[in-house]
PDB file of N, CA and C in Angstrom:
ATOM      1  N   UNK N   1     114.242 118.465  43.951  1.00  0.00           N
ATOM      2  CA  UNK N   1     113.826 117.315  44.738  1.00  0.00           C
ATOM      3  C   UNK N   1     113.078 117.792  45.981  1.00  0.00           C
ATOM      4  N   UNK N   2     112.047 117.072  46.142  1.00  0.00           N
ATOM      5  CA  UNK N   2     110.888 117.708  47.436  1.00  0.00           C
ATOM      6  C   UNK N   2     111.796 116.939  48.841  1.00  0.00           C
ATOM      7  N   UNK N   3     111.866 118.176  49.855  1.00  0.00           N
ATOM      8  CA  UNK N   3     112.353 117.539  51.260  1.00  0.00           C
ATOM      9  C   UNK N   3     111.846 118.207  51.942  1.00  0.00           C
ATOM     10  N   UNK N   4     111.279 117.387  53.048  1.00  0.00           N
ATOM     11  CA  UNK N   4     110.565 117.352  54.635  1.00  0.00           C
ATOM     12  C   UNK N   4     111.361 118.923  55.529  1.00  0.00           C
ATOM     13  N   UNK N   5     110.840 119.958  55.591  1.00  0.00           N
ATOM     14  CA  UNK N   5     112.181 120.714  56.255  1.00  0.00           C
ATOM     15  C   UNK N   5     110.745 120.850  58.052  1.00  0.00           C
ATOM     16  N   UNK N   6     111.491 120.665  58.900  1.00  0.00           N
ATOM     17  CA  UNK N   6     111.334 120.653  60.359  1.00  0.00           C
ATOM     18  C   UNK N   6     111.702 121.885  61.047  1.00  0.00           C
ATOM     19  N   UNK N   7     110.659 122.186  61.276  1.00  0.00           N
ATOM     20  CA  UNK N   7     110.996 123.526  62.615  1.00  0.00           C
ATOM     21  C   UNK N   7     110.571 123.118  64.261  1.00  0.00           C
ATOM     22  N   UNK N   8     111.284 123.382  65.101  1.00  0.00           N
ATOM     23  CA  UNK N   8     110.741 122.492  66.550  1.00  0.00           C
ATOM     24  C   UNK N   8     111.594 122.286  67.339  1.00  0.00           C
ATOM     25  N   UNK N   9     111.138 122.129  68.438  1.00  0.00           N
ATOM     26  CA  UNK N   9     111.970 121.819  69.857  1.00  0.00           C
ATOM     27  C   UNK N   9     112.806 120.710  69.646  1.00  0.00           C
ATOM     28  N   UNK N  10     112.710 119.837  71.255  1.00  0.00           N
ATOM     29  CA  UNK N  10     113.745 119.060  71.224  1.00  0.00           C
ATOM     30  C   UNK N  10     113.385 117.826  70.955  1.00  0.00           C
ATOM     31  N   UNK N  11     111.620 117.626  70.890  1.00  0.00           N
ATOM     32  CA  UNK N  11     110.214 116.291  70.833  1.00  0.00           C
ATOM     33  C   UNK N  11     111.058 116.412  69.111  1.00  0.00           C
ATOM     34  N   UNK N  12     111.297 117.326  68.495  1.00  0.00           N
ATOM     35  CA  UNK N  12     111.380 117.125  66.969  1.00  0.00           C
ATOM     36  C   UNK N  12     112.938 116.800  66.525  1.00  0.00           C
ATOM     37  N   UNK N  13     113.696 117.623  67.580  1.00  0.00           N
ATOM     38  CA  UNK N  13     115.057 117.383  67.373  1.00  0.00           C
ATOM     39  C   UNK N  13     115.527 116.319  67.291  1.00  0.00           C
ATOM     40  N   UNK N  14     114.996 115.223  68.321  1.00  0.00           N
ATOM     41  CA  UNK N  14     115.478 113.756  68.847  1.00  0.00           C
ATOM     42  C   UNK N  14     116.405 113.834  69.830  1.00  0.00           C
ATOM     43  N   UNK N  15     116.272 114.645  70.920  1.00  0.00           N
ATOM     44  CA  UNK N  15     117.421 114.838  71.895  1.00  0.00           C
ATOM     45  C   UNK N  15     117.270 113.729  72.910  1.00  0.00           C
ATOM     46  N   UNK N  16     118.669 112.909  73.037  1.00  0.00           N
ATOM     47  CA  UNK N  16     117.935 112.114  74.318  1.00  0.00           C
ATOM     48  C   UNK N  16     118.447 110.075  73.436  1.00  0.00           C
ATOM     49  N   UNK N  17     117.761 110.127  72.064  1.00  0.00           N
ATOM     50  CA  UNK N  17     118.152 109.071  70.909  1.00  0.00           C
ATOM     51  C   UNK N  17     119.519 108.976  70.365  1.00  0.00           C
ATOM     52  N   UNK N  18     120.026 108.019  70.728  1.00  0.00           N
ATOM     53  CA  UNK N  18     121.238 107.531  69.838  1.00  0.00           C
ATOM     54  C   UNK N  18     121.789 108.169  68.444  1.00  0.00           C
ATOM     55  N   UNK N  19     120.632 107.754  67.759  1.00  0.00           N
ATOM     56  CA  UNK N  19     121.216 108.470  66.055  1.00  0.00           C
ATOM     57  C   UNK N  19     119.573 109.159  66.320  1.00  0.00           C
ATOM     58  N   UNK N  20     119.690 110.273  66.282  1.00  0.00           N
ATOM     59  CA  UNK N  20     118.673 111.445  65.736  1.00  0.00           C
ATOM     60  C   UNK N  20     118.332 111.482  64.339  1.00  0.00           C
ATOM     61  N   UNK N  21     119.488 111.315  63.673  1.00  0.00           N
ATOM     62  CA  UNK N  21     119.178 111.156  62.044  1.00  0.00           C
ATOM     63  C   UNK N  21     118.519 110.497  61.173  1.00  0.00           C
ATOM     64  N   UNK N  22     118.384 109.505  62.226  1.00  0.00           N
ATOM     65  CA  UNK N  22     117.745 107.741  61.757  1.00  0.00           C
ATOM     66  C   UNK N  22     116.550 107.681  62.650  1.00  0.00           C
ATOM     67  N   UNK N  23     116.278 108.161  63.661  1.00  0.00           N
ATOM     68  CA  UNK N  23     115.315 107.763  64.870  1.00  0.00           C
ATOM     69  C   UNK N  23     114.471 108.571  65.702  1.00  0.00           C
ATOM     70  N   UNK N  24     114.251 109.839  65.366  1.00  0.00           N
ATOM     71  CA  UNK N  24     113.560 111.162  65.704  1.00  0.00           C
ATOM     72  C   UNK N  24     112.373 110.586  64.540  1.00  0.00           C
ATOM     73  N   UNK N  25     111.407 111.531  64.642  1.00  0.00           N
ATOM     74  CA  UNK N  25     110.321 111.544  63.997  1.00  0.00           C
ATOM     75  C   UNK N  25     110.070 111.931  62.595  1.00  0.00           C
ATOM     76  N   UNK N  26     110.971 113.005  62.261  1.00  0.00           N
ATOM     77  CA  UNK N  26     111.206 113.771  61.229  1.00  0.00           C
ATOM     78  C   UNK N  26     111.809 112.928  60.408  1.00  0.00           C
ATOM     79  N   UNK N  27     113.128 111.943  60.874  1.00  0.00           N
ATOM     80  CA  UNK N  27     113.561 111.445  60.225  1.00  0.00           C
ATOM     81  C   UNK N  27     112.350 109.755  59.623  1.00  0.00           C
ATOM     82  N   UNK N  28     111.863 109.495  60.594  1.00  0.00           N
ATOM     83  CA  UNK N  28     111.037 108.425  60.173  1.00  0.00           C
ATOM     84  C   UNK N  28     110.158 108.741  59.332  1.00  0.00           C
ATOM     85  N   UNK N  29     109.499 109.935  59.178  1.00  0.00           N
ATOM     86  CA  UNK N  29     108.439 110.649  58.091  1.00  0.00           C
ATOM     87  C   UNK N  29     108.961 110.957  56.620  1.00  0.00           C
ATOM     88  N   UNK N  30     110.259 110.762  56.623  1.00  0.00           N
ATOM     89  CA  UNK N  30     111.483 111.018  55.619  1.00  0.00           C
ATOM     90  C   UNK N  30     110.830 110.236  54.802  1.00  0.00           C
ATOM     91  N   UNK N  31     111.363 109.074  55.833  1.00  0.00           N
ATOM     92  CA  UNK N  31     112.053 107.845  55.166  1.00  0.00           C
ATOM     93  C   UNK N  31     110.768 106.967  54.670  1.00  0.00           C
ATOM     94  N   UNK N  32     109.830 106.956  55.193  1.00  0.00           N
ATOM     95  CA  UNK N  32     108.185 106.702  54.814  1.00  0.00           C
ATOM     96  C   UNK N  32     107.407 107.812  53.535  1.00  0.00           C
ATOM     97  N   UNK N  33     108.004 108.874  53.332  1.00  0.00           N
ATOM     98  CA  UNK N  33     107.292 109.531  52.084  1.00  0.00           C
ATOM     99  C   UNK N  33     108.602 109.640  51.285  1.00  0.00           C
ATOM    100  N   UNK N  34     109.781 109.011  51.401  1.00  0.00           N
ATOM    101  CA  UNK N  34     111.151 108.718  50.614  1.00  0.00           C
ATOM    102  C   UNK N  34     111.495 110.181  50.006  1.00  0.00           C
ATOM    103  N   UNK N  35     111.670 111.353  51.014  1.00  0.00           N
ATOM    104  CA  UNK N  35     112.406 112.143  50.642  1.00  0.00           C
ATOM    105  C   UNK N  35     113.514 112.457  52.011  1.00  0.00           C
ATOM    106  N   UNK N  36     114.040 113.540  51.350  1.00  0.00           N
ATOM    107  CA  UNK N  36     114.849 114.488  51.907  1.00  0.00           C
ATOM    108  C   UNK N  36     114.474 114.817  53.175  1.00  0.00           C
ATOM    109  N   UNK N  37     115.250 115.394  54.627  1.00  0.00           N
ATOM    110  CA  UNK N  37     114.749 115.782  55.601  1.00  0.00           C
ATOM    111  C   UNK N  37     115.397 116.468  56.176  1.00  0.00           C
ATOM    112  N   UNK N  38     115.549 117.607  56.607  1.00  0.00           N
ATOM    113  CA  UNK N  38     116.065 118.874  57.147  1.00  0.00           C
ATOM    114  C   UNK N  38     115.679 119.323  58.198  1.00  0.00           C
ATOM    115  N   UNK N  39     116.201 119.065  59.242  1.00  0.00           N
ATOM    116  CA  UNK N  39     115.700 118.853  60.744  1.00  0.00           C
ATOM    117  C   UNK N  39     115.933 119.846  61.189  1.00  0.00           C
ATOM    118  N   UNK N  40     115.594 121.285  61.052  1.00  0.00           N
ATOM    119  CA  UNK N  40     116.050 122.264  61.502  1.00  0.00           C
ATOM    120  C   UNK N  40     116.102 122.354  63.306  1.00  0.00           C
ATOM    121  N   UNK N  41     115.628 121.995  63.827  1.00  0.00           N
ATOM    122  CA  UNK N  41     114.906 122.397  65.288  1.00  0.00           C
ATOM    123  C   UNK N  41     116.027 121.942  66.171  1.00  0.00           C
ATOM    124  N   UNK N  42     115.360 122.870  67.650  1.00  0.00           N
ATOM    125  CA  UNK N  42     116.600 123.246  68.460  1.00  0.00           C
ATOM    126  C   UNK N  42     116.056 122.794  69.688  1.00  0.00           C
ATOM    127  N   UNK N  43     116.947 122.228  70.907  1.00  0.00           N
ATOM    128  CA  UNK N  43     116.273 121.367  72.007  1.00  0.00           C
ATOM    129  C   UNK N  43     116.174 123.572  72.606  1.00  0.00           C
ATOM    130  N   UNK N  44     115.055 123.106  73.046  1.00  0.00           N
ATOM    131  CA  UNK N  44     114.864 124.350  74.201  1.00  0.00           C
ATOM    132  C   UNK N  44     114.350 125.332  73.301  1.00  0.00           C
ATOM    133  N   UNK N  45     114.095 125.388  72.147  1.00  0.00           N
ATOM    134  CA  UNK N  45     113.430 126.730  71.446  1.00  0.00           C
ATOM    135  C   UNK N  45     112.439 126.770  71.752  1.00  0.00           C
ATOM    136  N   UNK N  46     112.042 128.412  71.782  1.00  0.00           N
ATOM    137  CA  UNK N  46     110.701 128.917  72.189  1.00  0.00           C
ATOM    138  C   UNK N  46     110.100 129.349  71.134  1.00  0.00           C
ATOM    139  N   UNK N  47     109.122 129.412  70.939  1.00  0.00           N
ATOM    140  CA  UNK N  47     108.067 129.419  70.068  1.00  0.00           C
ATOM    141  C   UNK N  47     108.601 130.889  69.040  1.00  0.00           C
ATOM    142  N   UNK N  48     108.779 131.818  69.705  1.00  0.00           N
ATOM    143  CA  UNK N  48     109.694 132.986  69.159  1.00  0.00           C
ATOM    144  C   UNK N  48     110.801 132.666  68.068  1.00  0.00           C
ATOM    145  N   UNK N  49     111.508 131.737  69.213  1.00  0.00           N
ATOM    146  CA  UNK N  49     113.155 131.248  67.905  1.00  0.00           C
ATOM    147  C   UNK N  49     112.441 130.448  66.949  1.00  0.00           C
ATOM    148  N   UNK N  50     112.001 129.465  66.969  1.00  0.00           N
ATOM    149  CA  UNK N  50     111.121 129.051  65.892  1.00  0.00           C
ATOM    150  C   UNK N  50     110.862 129.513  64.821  1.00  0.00           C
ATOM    151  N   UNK N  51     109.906 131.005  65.228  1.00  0.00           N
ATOM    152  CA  UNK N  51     109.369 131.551  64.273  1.00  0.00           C
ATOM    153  C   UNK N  51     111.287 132.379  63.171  1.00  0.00           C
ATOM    154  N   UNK N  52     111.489 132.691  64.311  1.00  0.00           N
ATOM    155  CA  UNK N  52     113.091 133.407  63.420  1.00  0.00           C
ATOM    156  C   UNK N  52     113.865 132.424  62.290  1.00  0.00           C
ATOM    157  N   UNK N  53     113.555 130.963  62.926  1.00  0.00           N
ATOM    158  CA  UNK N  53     114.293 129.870  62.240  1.00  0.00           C
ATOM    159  C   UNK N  53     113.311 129.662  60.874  1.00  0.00           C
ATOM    160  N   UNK N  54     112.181 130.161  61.006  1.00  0.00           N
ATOM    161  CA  UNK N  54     111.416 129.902  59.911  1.00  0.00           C
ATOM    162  C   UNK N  54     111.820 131.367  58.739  1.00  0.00           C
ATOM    163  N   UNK N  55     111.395 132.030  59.329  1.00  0.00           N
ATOM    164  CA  UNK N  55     111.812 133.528  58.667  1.00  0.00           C
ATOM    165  C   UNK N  55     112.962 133.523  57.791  1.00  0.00           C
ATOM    166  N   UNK N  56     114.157 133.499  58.093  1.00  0.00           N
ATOM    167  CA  UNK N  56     115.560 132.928  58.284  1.00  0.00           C
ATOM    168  C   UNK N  56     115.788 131.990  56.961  1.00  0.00           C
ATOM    169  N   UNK N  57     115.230 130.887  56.970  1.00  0.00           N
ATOM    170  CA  UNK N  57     115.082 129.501  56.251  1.00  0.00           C
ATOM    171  C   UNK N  57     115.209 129.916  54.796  1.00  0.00           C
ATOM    172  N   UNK N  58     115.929 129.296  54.019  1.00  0.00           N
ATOM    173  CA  UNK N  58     116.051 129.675  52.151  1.00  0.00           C
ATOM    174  C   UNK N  58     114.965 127.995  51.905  1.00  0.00           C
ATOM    175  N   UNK N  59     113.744 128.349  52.159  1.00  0.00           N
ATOM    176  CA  UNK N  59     113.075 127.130  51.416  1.00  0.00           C
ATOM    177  C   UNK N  59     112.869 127.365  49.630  1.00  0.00           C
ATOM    178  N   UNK N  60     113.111 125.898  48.960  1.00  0.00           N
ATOM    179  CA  UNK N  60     113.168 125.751  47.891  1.00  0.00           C
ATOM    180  C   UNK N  60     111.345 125.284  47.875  1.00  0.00           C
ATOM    181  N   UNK N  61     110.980 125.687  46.417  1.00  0.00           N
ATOM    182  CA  UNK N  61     110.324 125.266  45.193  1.00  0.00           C
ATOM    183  C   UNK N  61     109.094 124.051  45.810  1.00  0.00           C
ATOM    184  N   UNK N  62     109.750 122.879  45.974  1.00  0.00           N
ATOM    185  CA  UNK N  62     108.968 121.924  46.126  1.00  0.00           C
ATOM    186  C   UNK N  62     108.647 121.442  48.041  1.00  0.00           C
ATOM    187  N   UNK N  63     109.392 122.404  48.655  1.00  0.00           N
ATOM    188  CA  UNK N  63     109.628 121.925  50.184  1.00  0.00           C
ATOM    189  C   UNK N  63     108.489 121.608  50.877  1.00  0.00           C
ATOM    190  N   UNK N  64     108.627 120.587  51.627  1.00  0.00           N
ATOM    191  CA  UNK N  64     106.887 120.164  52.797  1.00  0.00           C
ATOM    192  C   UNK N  64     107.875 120.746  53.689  1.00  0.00           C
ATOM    193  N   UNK N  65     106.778 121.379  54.584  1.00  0.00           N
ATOM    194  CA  UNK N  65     107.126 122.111  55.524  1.00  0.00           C
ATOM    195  C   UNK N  65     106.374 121.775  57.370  1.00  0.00           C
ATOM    196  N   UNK N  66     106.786 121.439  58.023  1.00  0.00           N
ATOM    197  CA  UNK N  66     106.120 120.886  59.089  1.00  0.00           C
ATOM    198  C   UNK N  66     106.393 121.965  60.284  1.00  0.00           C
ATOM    199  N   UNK N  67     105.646 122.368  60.827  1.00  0.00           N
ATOM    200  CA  UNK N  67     105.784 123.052  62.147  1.00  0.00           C
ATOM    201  C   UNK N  67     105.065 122.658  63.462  1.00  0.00           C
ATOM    202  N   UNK N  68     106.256 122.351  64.614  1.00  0.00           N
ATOM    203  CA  UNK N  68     105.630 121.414  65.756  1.00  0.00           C
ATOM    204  C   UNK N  68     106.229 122.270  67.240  1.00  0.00           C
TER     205      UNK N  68
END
């Protein structure tokens, strides 16, 4: 199954929003191309951790991949 996986600060995290899960950006892009969404991202990461969180990452087969 194809899912949205997110790398990114805290603009991607949803820090700050009620439900992040439902109301961040990542999650609205989900729910508009009706997949999966894997919000990896961290409030305060620097462009460095990012890249580690990407490195790091077991992406599957069919994954969209967004970097912000």
């Amino acid at each position: 199954m194809t899912r949205l996986v997110k790398f990114g600060c805290s603009l991607t995290y949803g820090q700050y929003l009620d439900d992040r899960d439902t109301q961040s950006w990542p999650a609205q892009l989900g729910k508009m191309l009706s997949v999966d969404v894997v919000n990896t991202s961290e409030p305060g990461a620097s462009n460095k951790k990012i890249l580690y969180n990407i490195l790091d990452f077991d992406f599957e087969t069919d994954d969209i991949c967004v970097i912000v």
